[in-house]
PDB file of C-alpha atoms and ligand atoms in Angstrom:
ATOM      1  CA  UNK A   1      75.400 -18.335  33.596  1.00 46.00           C
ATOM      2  CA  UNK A   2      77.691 -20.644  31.580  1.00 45.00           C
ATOM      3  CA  UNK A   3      79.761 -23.046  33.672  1.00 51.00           C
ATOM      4  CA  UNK A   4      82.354 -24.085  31.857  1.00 60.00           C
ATOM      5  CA  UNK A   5      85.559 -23.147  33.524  1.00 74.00           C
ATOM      6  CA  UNK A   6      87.547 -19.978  32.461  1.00 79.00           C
ATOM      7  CA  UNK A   7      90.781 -19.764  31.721  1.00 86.00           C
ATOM      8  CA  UNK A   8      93.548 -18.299  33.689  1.00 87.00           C
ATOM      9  CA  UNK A   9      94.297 -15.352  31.562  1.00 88.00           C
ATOM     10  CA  UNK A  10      90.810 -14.530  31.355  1.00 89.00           C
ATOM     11  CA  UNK A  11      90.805 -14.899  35.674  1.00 89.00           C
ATOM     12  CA  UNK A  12      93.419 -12.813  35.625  1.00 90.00           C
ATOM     13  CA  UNK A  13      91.786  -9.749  33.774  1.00 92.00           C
ATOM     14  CA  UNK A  14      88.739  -9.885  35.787  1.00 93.00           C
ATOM     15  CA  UNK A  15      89.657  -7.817  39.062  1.00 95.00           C
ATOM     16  CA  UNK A  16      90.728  -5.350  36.487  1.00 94.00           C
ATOM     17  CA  UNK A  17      87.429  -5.163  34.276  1.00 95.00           C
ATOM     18  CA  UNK A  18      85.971  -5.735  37.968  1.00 95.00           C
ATOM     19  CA  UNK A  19      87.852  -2.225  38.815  1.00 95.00           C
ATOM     20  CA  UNK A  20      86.881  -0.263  36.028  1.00 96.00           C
ATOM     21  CA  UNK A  21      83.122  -1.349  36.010  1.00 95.00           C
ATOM     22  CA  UNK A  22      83.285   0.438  39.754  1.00 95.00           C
ATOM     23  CA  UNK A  23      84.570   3.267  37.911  1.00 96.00           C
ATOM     24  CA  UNK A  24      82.209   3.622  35.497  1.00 96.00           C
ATOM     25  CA  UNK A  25      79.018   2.810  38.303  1.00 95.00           C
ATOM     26  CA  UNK A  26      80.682   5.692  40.540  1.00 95.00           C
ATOM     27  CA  UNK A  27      80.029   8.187  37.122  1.00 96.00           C
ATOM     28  CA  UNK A  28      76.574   6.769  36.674  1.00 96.00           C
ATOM     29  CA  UNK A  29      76.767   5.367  34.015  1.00 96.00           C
ATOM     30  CA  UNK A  30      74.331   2.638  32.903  1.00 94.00           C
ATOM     31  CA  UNK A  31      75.882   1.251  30.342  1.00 93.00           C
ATOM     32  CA  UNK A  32      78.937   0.950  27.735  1.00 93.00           C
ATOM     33  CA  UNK A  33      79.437  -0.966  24.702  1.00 91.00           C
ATOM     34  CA  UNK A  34      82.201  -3.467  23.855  1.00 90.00           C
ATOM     35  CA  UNK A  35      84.309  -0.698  21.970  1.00 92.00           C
ATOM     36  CA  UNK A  36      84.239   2.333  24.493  1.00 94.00           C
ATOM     37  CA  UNK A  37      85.135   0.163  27.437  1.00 93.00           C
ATOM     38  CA  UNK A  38      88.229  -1.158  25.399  1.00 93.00           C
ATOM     39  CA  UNK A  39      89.358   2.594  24.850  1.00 94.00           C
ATOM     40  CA  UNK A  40      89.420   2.989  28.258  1.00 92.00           C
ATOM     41  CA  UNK A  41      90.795   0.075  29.233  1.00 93.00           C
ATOM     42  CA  UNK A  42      93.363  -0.420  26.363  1.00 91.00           C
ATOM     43  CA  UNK A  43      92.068  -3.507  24.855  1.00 90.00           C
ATOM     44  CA  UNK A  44      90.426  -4.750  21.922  1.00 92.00           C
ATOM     45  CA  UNK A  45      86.522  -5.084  21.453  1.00 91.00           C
ATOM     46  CA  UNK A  46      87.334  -8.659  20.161  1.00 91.00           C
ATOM     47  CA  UNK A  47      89.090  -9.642  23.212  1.00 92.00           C
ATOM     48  CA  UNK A  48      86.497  -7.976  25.823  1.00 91.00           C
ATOM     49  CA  UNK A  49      84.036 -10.152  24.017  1.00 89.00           C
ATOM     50  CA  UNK A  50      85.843 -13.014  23.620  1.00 89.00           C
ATOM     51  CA  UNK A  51      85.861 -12.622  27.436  1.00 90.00           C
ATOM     52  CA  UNK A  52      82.549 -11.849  28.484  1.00 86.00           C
ATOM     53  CA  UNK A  53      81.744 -14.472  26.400  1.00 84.00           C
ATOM     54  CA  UNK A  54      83.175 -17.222  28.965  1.00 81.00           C
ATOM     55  CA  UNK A  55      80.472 -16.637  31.348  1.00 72.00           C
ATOM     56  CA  UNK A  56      77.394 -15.836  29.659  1.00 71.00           C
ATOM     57  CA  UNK A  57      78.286 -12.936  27.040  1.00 63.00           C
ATOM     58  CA  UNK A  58      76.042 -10.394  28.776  1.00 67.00           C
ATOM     59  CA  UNK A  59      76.327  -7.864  25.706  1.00 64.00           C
ATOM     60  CA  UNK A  60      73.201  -6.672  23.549  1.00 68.00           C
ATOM     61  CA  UNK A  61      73.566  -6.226  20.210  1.00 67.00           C
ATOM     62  CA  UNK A  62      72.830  -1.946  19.608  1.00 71.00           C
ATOM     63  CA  UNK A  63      72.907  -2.057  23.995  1.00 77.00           C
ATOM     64  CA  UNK A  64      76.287  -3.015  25.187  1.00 84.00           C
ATOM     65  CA  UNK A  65      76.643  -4.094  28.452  1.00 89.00           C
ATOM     66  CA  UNK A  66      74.661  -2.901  31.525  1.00 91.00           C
ATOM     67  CA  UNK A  67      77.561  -1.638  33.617  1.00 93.00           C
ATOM     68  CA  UNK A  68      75.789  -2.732  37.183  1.00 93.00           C
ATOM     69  CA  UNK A  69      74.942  -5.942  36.193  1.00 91.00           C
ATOM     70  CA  UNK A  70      78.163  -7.144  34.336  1.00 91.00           C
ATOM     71  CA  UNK A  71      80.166  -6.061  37.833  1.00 93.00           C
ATOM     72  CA  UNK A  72      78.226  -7.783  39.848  1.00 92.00           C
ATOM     73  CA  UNK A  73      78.197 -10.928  37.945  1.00 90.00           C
ATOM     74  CA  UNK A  74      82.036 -10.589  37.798  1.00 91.00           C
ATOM     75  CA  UNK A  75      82.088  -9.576  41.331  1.00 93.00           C
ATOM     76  CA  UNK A  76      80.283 -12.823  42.315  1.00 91.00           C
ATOM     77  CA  UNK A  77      82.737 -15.021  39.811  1.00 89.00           C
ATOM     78  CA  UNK A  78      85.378 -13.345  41.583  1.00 92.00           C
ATOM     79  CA  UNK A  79      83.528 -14.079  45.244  1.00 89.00           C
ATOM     80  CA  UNK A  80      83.969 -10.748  46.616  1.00 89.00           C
ATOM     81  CA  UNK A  81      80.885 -11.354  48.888  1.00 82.00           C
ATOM     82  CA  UNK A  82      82.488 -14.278  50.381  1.00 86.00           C
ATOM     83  CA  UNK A  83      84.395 -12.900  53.179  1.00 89.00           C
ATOM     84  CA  UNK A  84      87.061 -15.533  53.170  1.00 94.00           C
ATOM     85  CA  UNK A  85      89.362 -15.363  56.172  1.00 97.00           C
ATOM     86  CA  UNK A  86      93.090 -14.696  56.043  1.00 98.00           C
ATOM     87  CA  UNK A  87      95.568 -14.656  58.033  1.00 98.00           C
ATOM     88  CA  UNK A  88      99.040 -12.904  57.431  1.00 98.00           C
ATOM     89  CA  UNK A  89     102.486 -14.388  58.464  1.00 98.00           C
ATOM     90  CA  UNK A  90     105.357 -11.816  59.356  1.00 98.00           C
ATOM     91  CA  UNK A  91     104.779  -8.428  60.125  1.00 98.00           C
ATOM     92  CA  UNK A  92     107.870  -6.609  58.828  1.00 98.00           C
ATOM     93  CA  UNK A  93     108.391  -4.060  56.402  1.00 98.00           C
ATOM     94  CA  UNK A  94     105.924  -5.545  53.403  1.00 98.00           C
ATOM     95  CA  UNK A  95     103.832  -7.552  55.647  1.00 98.00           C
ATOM     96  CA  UNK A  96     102.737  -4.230  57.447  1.00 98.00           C
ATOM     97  CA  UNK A  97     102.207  -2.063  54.015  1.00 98.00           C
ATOM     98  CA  UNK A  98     100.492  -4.541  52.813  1.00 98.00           C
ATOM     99  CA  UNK A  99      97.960  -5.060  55.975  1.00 98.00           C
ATOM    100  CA  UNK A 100      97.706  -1.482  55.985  1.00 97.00           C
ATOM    101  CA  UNK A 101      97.214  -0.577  52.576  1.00 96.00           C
ATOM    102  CA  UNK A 102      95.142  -3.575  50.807  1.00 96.00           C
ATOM    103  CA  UNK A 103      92.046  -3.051  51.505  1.00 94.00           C
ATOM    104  CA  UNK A 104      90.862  -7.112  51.583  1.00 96.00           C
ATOM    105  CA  UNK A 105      86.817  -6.649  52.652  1.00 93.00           C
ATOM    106  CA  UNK A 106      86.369  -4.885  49.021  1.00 90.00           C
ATOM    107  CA  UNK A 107      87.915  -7.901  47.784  1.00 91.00           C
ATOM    108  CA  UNK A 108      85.354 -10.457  49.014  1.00 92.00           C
ATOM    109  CA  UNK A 109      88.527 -11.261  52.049  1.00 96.00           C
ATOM    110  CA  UNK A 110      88.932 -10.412  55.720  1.00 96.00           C
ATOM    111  CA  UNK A 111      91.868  -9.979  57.712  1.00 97.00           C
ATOM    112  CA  UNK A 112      91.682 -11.802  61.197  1.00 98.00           C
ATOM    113  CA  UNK A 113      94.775 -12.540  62.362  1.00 98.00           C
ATOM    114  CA  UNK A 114      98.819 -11.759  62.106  1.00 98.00           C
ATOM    115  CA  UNK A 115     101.599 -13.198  62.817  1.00 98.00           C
ATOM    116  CA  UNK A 116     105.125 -12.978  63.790  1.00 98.00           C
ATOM    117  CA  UNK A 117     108.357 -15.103  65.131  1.00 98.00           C
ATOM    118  CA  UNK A 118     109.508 -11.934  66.369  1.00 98.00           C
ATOM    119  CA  UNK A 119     108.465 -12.006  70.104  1.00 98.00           C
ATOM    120  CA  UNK A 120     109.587  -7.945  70.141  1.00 98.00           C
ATOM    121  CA  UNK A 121     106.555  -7.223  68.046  1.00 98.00           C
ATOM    122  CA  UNK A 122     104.015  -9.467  69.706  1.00 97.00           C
ATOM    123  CA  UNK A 123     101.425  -7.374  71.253  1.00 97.00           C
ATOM    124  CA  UNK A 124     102.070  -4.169  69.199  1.00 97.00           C
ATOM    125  CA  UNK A 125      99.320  -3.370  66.630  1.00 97.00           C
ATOM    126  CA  UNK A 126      98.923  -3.794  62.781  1.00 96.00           C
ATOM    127  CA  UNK A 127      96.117  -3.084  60.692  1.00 95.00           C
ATOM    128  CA  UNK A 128      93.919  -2.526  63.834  1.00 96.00           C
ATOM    129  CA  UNK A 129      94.892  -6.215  64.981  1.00 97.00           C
ATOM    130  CA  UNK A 130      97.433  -7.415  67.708  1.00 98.00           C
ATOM    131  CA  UNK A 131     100.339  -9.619  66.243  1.00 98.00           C
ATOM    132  CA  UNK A 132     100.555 -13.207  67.816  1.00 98.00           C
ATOM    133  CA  UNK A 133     103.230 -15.499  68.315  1.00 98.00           C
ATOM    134  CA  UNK A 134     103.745 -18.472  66.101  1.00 98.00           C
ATOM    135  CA  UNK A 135     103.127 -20.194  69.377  1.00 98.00           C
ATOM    136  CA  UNK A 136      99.256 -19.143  68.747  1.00 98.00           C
ATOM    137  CA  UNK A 137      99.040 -20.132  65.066  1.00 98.00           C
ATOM    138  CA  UNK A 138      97.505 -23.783  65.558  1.00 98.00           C
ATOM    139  CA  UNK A 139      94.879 -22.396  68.631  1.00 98.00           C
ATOM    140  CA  UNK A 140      93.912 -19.710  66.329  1.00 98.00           C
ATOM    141  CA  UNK A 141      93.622 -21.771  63.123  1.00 98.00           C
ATOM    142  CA  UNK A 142      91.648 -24.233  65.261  1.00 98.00           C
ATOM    143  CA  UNK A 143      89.066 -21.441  66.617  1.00 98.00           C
ATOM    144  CA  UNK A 144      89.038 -19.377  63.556  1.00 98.00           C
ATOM    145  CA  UNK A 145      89.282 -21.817  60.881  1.00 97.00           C
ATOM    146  CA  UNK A 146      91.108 -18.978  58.224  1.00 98.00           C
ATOM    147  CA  UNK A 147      91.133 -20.013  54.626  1.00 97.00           C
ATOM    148  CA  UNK A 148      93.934 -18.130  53.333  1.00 98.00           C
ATOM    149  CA  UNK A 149      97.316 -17.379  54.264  1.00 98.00           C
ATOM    150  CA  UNK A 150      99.480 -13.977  53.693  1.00 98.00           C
ATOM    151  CA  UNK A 151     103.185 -15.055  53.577  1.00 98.00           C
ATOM    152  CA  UNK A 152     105.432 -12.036  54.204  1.00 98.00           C
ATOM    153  CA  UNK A 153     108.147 -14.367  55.418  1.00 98.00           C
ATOM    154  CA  UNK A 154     111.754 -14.879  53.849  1.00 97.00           C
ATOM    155  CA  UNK A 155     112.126 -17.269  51.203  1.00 95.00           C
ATOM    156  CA  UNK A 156     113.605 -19.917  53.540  1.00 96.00           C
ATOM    157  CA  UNK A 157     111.121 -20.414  55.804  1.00 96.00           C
ATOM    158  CA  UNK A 158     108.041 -20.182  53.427  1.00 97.00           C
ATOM    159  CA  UNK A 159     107.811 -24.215  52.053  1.00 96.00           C
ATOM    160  CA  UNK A 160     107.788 -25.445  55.937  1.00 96.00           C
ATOM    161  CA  UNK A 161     105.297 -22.861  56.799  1.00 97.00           C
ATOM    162  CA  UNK A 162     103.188 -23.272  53.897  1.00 97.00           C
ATOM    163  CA  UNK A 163     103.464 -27.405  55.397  1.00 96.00           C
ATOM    164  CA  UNK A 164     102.227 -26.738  58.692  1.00 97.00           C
ATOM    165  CA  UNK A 165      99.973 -24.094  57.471  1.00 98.00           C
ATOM    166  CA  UNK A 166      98.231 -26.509  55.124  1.00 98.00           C
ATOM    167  CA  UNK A 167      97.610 -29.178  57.863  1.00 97.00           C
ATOM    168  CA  UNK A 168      95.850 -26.533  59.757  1.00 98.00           C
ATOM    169  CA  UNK A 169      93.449 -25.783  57.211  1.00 97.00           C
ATOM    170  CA  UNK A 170      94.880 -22.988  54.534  1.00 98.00           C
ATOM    171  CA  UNK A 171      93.803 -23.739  51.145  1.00 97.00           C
ATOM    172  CA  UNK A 172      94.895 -20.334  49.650  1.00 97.00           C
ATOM    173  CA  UNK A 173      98.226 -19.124  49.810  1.00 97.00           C
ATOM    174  CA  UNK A 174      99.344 -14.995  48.860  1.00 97.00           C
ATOM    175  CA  UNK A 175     102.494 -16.063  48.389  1.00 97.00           C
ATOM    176  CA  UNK A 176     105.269 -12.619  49.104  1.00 97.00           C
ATOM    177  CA  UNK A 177     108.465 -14.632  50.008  1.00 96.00           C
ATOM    178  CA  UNK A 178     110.274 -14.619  46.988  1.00 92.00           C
ATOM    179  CA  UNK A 179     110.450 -18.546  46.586  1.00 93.00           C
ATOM    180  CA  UNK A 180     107.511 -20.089  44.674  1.00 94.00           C
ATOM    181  CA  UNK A 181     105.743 -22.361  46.899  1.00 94.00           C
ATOM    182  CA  UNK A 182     105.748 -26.434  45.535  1.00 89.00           C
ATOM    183  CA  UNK A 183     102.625 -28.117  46.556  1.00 92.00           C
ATOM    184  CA  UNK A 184     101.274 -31.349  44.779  1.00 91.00           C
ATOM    185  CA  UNK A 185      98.084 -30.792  46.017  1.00 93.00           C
ATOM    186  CA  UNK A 186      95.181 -29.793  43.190  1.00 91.00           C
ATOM    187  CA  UNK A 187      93.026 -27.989  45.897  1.00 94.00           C
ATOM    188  CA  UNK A 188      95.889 -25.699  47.520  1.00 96.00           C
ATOM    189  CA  UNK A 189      95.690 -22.408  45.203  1.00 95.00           C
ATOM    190  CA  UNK A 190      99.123 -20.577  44.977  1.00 96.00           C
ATOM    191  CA  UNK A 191      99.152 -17.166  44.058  1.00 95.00           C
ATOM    192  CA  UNK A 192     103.113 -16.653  44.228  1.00 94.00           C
ATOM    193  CA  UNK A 193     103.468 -12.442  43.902  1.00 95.00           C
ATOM    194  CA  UNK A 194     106.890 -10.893  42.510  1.00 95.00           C
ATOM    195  CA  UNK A 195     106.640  -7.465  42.456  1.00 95.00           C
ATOM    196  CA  UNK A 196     109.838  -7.446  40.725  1.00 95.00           C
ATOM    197  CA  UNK A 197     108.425  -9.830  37.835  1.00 94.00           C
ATOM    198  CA  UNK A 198     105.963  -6.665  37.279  1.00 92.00           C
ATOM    199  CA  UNK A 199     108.950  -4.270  37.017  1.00 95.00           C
ATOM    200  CA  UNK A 200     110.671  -6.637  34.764  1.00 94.00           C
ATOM    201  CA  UNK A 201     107.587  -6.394  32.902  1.00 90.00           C
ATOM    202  CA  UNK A 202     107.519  -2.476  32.189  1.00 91.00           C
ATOM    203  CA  UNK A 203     110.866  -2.532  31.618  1.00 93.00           C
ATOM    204  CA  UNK A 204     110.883  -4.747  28.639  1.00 91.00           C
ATOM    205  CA  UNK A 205     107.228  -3.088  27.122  1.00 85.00           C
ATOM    206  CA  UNK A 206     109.179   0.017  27.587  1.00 92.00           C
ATOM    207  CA  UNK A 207     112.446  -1.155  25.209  1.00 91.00           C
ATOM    208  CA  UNK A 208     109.992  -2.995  22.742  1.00 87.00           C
ATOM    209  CA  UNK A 209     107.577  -0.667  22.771  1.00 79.00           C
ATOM    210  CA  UNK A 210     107.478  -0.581  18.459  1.00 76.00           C
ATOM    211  CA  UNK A 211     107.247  -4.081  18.602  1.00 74.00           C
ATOM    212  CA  UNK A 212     104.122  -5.099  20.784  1.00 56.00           C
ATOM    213  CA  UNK A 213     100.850  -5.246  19.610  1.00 53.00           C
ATOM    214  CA  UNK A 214      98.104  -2.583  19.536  1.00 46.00           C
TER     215      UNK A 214
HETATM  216  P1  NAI B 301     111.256  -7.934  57.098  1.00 92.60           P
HETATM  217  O1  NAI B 301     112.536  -8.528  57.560  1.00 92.60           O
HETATM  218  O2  NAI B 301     110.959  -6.509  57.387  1.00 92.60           O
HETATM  219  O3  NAI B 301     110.035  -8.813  57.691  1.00 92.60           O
HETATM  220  C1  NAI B 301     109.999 -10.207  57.736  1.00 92.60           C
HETATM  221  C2  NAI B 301     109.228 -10.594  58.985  1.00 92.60           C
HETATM  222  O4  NAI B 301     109.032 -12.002  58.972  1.00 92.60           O
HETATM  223  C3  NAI B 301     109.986 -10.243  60.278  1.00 92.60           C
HETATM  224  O5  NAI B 301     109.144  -9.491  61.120  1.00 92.60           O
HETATM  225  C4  NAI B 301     110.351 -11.597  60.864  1.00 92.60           C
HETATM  226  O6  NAI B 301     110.345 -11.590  62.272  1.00 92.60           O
HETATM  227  C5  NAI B 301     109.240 -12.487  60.294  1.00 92.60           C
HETATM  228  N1  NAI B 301     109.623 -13.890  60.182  1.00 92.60           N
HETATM  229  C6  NAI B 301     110.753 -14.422  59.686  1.00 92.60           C
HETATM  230  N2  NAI B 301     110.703 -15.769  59.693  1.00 92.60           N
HETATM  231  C7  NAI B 301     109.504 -16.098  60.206  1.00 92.60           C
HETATM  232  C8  NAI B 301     108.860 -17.333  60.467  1.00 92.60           C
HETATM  233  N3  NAI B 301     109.442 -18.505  60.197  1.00 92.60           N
HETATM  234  N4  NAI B 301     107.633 -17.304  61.012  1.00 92.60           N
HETATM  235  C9  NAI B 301     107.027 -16.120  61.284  1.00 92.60           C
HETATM  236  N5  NAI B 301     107.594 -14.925  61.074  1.00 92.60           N
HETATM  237  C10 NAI B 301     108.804 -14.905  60.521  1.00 92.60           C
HETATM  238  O7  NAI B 301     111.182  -8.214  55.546  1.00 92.60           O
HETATM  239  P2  NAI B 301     110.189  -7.554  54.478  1.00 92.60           P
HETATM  240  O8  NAI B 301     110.827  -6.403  53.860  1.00 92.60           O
HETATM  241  O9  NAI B 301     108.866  -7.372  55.130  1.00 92.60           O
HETATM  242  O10 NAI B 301     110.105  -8.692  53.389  1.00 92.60           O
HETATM  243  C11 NAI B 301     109.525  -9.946  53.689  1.00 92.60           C
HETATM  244  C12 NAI B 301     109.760 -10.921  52.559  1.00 92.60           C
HETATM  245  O11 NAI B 301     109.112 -10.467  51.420  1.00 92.60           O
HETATM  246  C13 NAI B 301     111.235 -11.031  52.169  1.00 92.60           C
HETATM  247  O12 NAI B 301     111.480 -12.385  51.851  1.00 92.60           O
HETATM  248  C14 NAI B 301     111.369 -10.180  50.940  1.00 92.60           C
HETATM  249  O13 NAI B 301     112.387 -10.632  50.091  1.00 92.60           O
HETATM  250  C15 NAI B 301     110.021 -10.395  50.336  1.00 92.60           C
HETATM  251  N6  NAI B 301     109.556  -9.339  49.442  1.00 92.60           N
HETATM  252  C16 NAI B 301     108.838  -9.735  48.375  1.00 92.60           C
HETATM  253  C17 NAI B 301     108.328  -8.832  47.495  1.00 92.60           C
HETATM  254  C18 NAI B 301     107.548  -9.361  46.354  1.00 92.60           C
HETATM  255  O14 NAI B 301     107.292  -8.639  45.417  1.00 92.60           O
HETATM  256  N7  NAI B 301     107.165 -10.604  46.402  1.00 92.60           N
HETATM  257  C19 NAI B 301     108.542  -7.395  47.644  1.00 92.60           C
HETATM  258  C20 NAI B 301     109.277  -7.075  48.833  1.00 92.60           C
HETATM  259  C21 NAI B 301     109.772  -8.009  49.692  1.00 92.60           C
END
């Protein structure tokens, strides 16, 4: 496999081409050639090759690609054997949804622990898992050594947390809280999420629609 690194944009397409892959295994079918799998995705040819191309290319001229083996390479660039452990901090409205509706094992991630300032809610059950005080955060962290962190905090309290959260170990942050996390630290990944940005998005595909490309 190549090892140069990939670029972001190309990272970011791969849980997607990761997705549909799955799709096409669950119909059986063995394999699919540059072109088809850009009609189903919407894409180019050019630009699913130009991808596949940053780790190895994969595609045989007259074959295309051999559906099981191109997701599980992708799978393991995207470590979703790994079973990375995350933890999730506040367990209102979105922090619930999202415990209860991601599903984070098929995503190479595992759940173990939440968390909440709110001592009404400590005790009662998300997600199959009790929610803990803050006052257990740095016992847990110790025992459990978690890699990534959930944030489903306000913005306000999200750069302290992220502080404290780093110092006990968190390298990964899902980032929820509306306020894009600052850390001058290469080996702290960010992944700030605006849910908004995506509406944003539609909208303004929707009012240009003559204008973007095929
Ligand atoms: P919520 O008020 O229902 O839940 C927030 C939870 O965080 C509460 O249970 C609260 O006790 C807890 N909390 C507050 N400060 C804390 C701290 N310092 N340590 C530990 N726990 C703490 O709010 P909701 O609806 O769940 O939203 C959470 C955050 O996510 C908000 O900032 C909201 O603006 C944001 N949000 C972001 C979205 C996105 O696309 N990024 C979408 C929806 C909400």
């Amino acid at each position: 496999m190549a090892k140069e690194a990939i670029s972001t944009p190309v990272i970011r397409r791969l849980p997607r081409y990761y997705r549909f892959l799955g799709e096409l295994e669950r119909e059986q079918v063995e394999r699919i050639s540059s072109r088809e799998l850009a009609q189903r995705m919407g894409l180019s040819a050019s630009q699913i090759r130009q991808d596949f191309n940053c780790f190895g290319g994969f595609g045989q001229q007259g074959f295309g690609y051999h559906v099981k083996e191109l997701r599980e390479i992708i799978g393991e660039i995207l470590g979703v054997r790994k079973d990375t452990g995350v933890i999730m901090i506040g367990a209102g409205n979105l922090g619930k949804a999202i415990a209860a509706h991601v599903d984070f094992e098929k995503r190479g991630c595992k759940l173990i622990g939440i968390f909440d300032n709110n001592p009404l809610l400590a005790g009662t059950m998300t997600a199959s898992l009790p929610i803990m005080p803050m006052e257990s955060l740095d016992s847990f962290c110790e025992q459990h050594k978690p890699q990534a962190a959930v944030l489903c905090i306000p913005k306000d309290a999200a750069q302290q947390l992220a502080d404290k959260l780093i110092s006990l170990g968190i390298v990964g942050f899902w980032n929820f809280s509306h306020f894009d996390l600052r850390i001058n630290n290469p080996d702290i990944i960010v992944e700030n999420v605006h849910l908004g940005d995506s509406l944003m998005t539609l909208a303004y595909c929707m009012h240009h629609r003559d204008e973007t490309d095929e």
